[in-house]
Structure formats: C-alpha cells, structure tokens
Amino acid sequence: MSVEVVTFGCRLNAAESEVIRRQAASAGLDDAVVVNTCAVTAEAVRQARQTIRALRRDHPRRRIVVTGCGAQTQTQTFAAMPEADLVLGNAEKLDPAGWAKARAALAQPHGPKTVVGDIMAVRHTTPHLIDTFAGRSRAFVQVQNGCNHRCTFCIIPFGRGNSRSVPVEAVLADVRRLAANGYREVVLTGVDITAYGADLPDAPRLGTLVKRILKDVPDLARLRLSSIDSVEADRDLLDALASDARLMPHLHLSLQAGDDLILKRMKRRHSRADAIAFCASVRRLRPDIALGADLIAGFPTESEAMFQNSLALVEECGLTHLHVFPFSPRPGTPAARMPQVARDIVKDRAQRLRECGARALQQHLDGEIGATRRVLAESRQAGRTEQFTKVQFATPAEPGQIVDVTIAAHDGKQLIAA
Ligand code: SF4
C-alpha cells in the first residue's frame, strides 16, 4: 500500500505533496492518508474537514495525518477531530525529522496528537530533489517559501512563516534533473516568488534566477512563473520576458483589488495606476502575453463605487484569466476585525467579477481563432498554450509532448484545435 496524499490549495502545496508522499513512505507510514490542507479561505478549511470525515468513513483503520496551512494555523481545530490521528506542522511535513516524530507519536496508544513547530522560527527552505510528478506533464519547482509582507486579509505568513529562498544552484539542479527526465515545462513556484533571493548571499533577484535557468538548462523548452507581485518584478525578469521565447508569455498577478483606498486597507504595495502601467509595459515588451490576476470581491468597507474600480481594472489591465475570491475573513487577520460587507453583497460582487472575467476570456479566445499555437499536452485530449489557455485537441497527443496546432474555434472556456 502506498502513501495517499490529498492536496488542497496552491501549486506550492501540489509540489510539496510530492515530497510528503516520499517522506511519509521513507518514515514507514505507508498505510497513511495525508491531507495537505489550505487555509486561504474558510471554504478551503471546511472542505478539508469534510474530506477527513469522508476518509475516515471509507478507511476505518488507515492512519489519517493532517498537515498544510490549515493544520499550521488552526491546529486545535483539526486536533479536535476524532477522525484525525495526527496534526503535523507545515515545516515538519517536508522534514525527515518531522516524520520521525510523527511516526513516534502515532506508535504510542495515547501519544501526542500534534507535531507542530513555530513556523516563524524557520529560516531555511530545503531543496527537495524532486524528479517526477505523478500524473503531471509539467513540473513544479519550489524556489521560495513564506512571506515577509502582512497583507491585512492574508493568513499565509502565519501558515508558512517568513520568506526564505532555495539557493540558485539547488534550483538549477532540480530543473536540470526534471528536464533530463523529459519534462518540457517547469513552473517556478513559491508564496511570494518576486521576493526571491533577498535572504541569500549576493541577494540574487527572481530575474537573475530565471536568466540562469534559461542559460544553464538549454534543454528546457518552457519556463513558467506562478503568481508574481507586479510591483516587485525586477529589471532582469522583464528583460528575460522581452528577450527569451522560452519564458512563457503568461503572468498571473497578485492584484487583489482595483481601488486605491481598498489597496491601502489591504496593505498592498501597489496602486491602481501602478497595476495599469505594469500591464501596459509588459505588453509592450511581449505583445503575445496573457495576463491573469487574483482579485478579491467584497473586502471590508468596499463600497459599490470602489468595487466598480475593480471591475474596470479588468479591462484597463487587459486581464483574461481571473481568479476571483469572495472575501473570506480569516481568524487573526486585521481585515477580519474591520467592518464587514454583507455576505449576500460579497457573493453578488464575486459573481459580477466572474462574469466580467468570463467576458474578457471570451475576447481572448475570439482573438486566438486562426492562430497557430504551441501546446503542451496535459492528456491525450487536451493541453495548454504558452499563454496558459486550455486547448481541446482534434487528434490525440502524447501527454508531456509539445505539439503545434491551429485554433479553429472555442467553447467560451477553452480553445478547439483544427
Ligand atoms: S504578499 Fe500578501 S497576500 Fe501574498 S502571501 Fe504575502 S501576505 Fe499573503
């Protein structure tokens, strides 16, 4: 029996689940089910608890270990669940010593139910030598973890600690290994990757790292970035975007809102004008670029006029891939203590923002018809373009391979190849 890992949340959690699978197995916990939770929204925590109860029903005798940001930030909530055998911290989940403690705790009839350390005390992030990703055609490489910012709505720093970077040579070794193992696309992931390197000797920036990867790993066909903070994007990064076709023309921006007063109350580091100017400049540098963004609807004190500024930002920045989050108060964050917008208004605004995003995506898809696109096959039936737009194949392709297709049509959500 192999270790089963149930993953919630972001690409970083997905990358870490591959490490968890191996660490738990090496610790001899091969009958375990590990739930790698997310804490970004109350809904994510609710879904994790629901899954744990279902797992216990389906597997009455298997060990259930709960880890991830939910376990780190709401340890007692999960420890109080009779269905869970152990709650393991976010640093411990990646550490052989953490799994040794977990095994010892699980071996005792009335052992401790939590093995959760102080995440703020963690200073390093260990490279994890991952060479395959089960069932995936693209590989995630963690380059950074944690965050030094304290946006007022965000629980992540309390789940992942302060920012720390993986040394450049270790990242290069990971990318080389994955490229040698046939991965055509690598996604650099972390929590705040534009803060990359600030804690390393010589303080290399994300752009430095990207340029090193593109130069030192010539076999890698496609390098993609996970979310970035536009206001922290460095000159080398923009230069690489402008000059190297192997850096994918797709940026997902952590914008969060389109109103300056709301951005101030969120403690974000950019203004509305900064966001618009950044999008215009990267579009000049790389005309085929697709831009996505995270946007929150219904942040405390947000008026209808302020919300209209977020709606208008979609067009003014030329965004096509939106991730819309209805505001979710996270216990312990300053925004949870601010005057809240009524839930029905939050839900309504999120729906209107999604509809706005769907219209923008439709325009993007219309513009793709007739184009020839290089697509990384994620399955025999479908894949993604360099702009990260989904494509349905007309003829089956080999997962993991890059194929050239001509776009014939779309169904409002994805492109259809000729
Ligand atoms: S930058 Fe802000 S939103 Fe992003 S992880 Fe850090 S605190 Fe959270």
Short mmCIF file of N, CA and C and ligand atoms in Angstrom, two decimals, residues 40 146-158 160-161 191-192 229 232 254 256 266-269 294 296, ligand 1:
data_model
loop_
_atom_site.label_atom_id
_atom_site.label_comp_id
_atom_site.label_asym_id
_atom_site.label_seq_id
_atom_site.Cartn_x
_atom_site.Cartn_y
_atom_site.Cartn_z
N VAL A 40 -6.42 29.46 2.96
CA VAL A 40 -6.63 30.79 2.35
C VAL A 40 -8.06 31.29 2.56
N GLY A 146 7.13 31.01 2.31
CA GLY A 146 6.86 32.05 3.31
C GLY A 146 6.72 33.43 2.71
N CYS A 147 6.44 34.42 3.57
CA CYS A 147 6.24 35.78 3.11
C CYS A 147 6.52 36.79 4.22
N ASN A 148 7.21 37.87 3.84
CA ASN A 148 7.53 38.91 4.84
C ASN A 148 6.48 40.01 4.88
N HIS A 149 5.55 39.97 3.92
CA HIS A 149 4.52 41.01 3.91
C HIS A 149 3.40 40.61 4.90
N ARG A 150 2.56 41.54 5.21
CA ARG A 150 1.44 41.25 6.12
C ARG A 150 0.17 41.90 5.57
N CYS A 151 -0.25 41.45 4.37
CA CYS A 151 -1.49 42.00 3.82
C CYS A 151 -2.59 41.69 4.83
N THR A 152 -3.48 42.64 5.01
CA THR A 152 -4.41 42.56 6.16
C THR A 152 -5.42 41.43 6.06
N PHE A 153 -5.62 40.85 4.88
CA PHE A 153 -6.61 39.78 4.71
C PHE A 153 -5.97 38.39 4.73
N CYS A 154 -4.64 38.34 4.79
CA CYS A 154 -3.95 37.09 4.45
C CYS A 154 -3.45 36.30 5.65
N ILE A 155 -3.71 35.01 5.62
CA ILE A 155 -3.32 34.11 6.70
C ILE A 155 -2.01 33.38 6.36
N ILE A 156 -1.57 33.49 5.10
CA ILE A 156 -0.44 32.67 4.63
C ILE A 156 0.84 32.83 5.45
N PRO A 157 1.27 34.05 5.78
CA PRO A 157 2.51 34.15 6.55
C PRO A 157 2.43 33.37 7.88
N PHE A 158 1.22 33.23 8.44
CA PHE A 158 1.07 32.53 9.72
C PHE A 158 1.06 31.02 9.50
N ARG A 160 2.95 29.72 6.78
CA ARG A 160 4.21 29.34 6.11
C ARG A 160 5.44 30.07 6.63
N GLY A 161 5.27 31.05 7.53
CA GLY A 161 6.43 31.74 8.10
C GLY A 161 6.96 32.83 7.19
N VAL A 191 5.53 31.23 -2.44
CA VAL A 191 4.44 32.04 -1.89
C VAL A 191 4.54 33.46 -2.45
N ASP A 192 5.72 34.03 -2.41
CA ASP A 192 5.98 35.41 -2.88
C ASP A 192 7.27 35.38 -3.69
N ASP A 229 4.11 39.39 -7.72
CA ASP A 229 3.68 40.69 -7.21
C ASP A 229 4.27 41.72 -8.16
N GLU A 232 7.01 44.18 -7.46
CA GLU A 232 8.35 43.69 -7.08
C GLU A 232 9.09 43.04 -8.25
N SER A 254 -0.76 39.18 -8.58
CA SER A 254 -1.48 39.27 -7.30
C SER A 254 -1.94 40.72 -7.13
N GLN A 256 -5.41 41.82 -6.41
CA GLN A 256 -6.34 41.79 -5.28
C GLN A 256 -7.50 42.78 -5.35
N MET A 266 -5.76 47.04 2.45
CA MET A 266 -5.23 45.67 2.33
C MET A 266 -3.74 45.63 2.68
N LYS A 267 -3.11 46.77 2.78
CA LYS A 267 -1.65 46.91 2.95
C LYS A 267 -0.90 46.31 1.77
N ARG A 268 -1.46 46.58 0.55
CA ARG A 268 -0.75 46.16 -0.66
C ARG A 268 0.26 47.23 -1.00
N ARG A 269 1.23 46.87 -1.84
CA ARG A 269 2.34 47.81 -2.09
C ARG A 269 2.23 48.48 -3.45
N ASP A 294 -5.33 37.60 -9.42
CA ASP A 294 -6.18 37.30 -8.26
C ASP A 294 -6.89 38.59 -7.87
N ILE A 296 -10.04 40.07 -5.16
CA ILE A 296 -10.95 39.81 -4.03
C ILE A 296 -12.18 40.69 -4.19
S1 SF4 B 1 2.11 39.04 -0.30
FE1 SF4 B 1 0.31 39.40 0.97
S2 SF4 B 1 -1.26 38.10 0.01
FE2 SF4 B 1 0.69 37.35 -0.69
S3 SF4 B 1 1.24 35.72 0.73
FE3 SF4 B 1 2.19 37.61 1.44
S4 SF4 B 1 0.78 38.45 2.95
FE4 SF4 B 1 -0.33 36.95 1.69
#
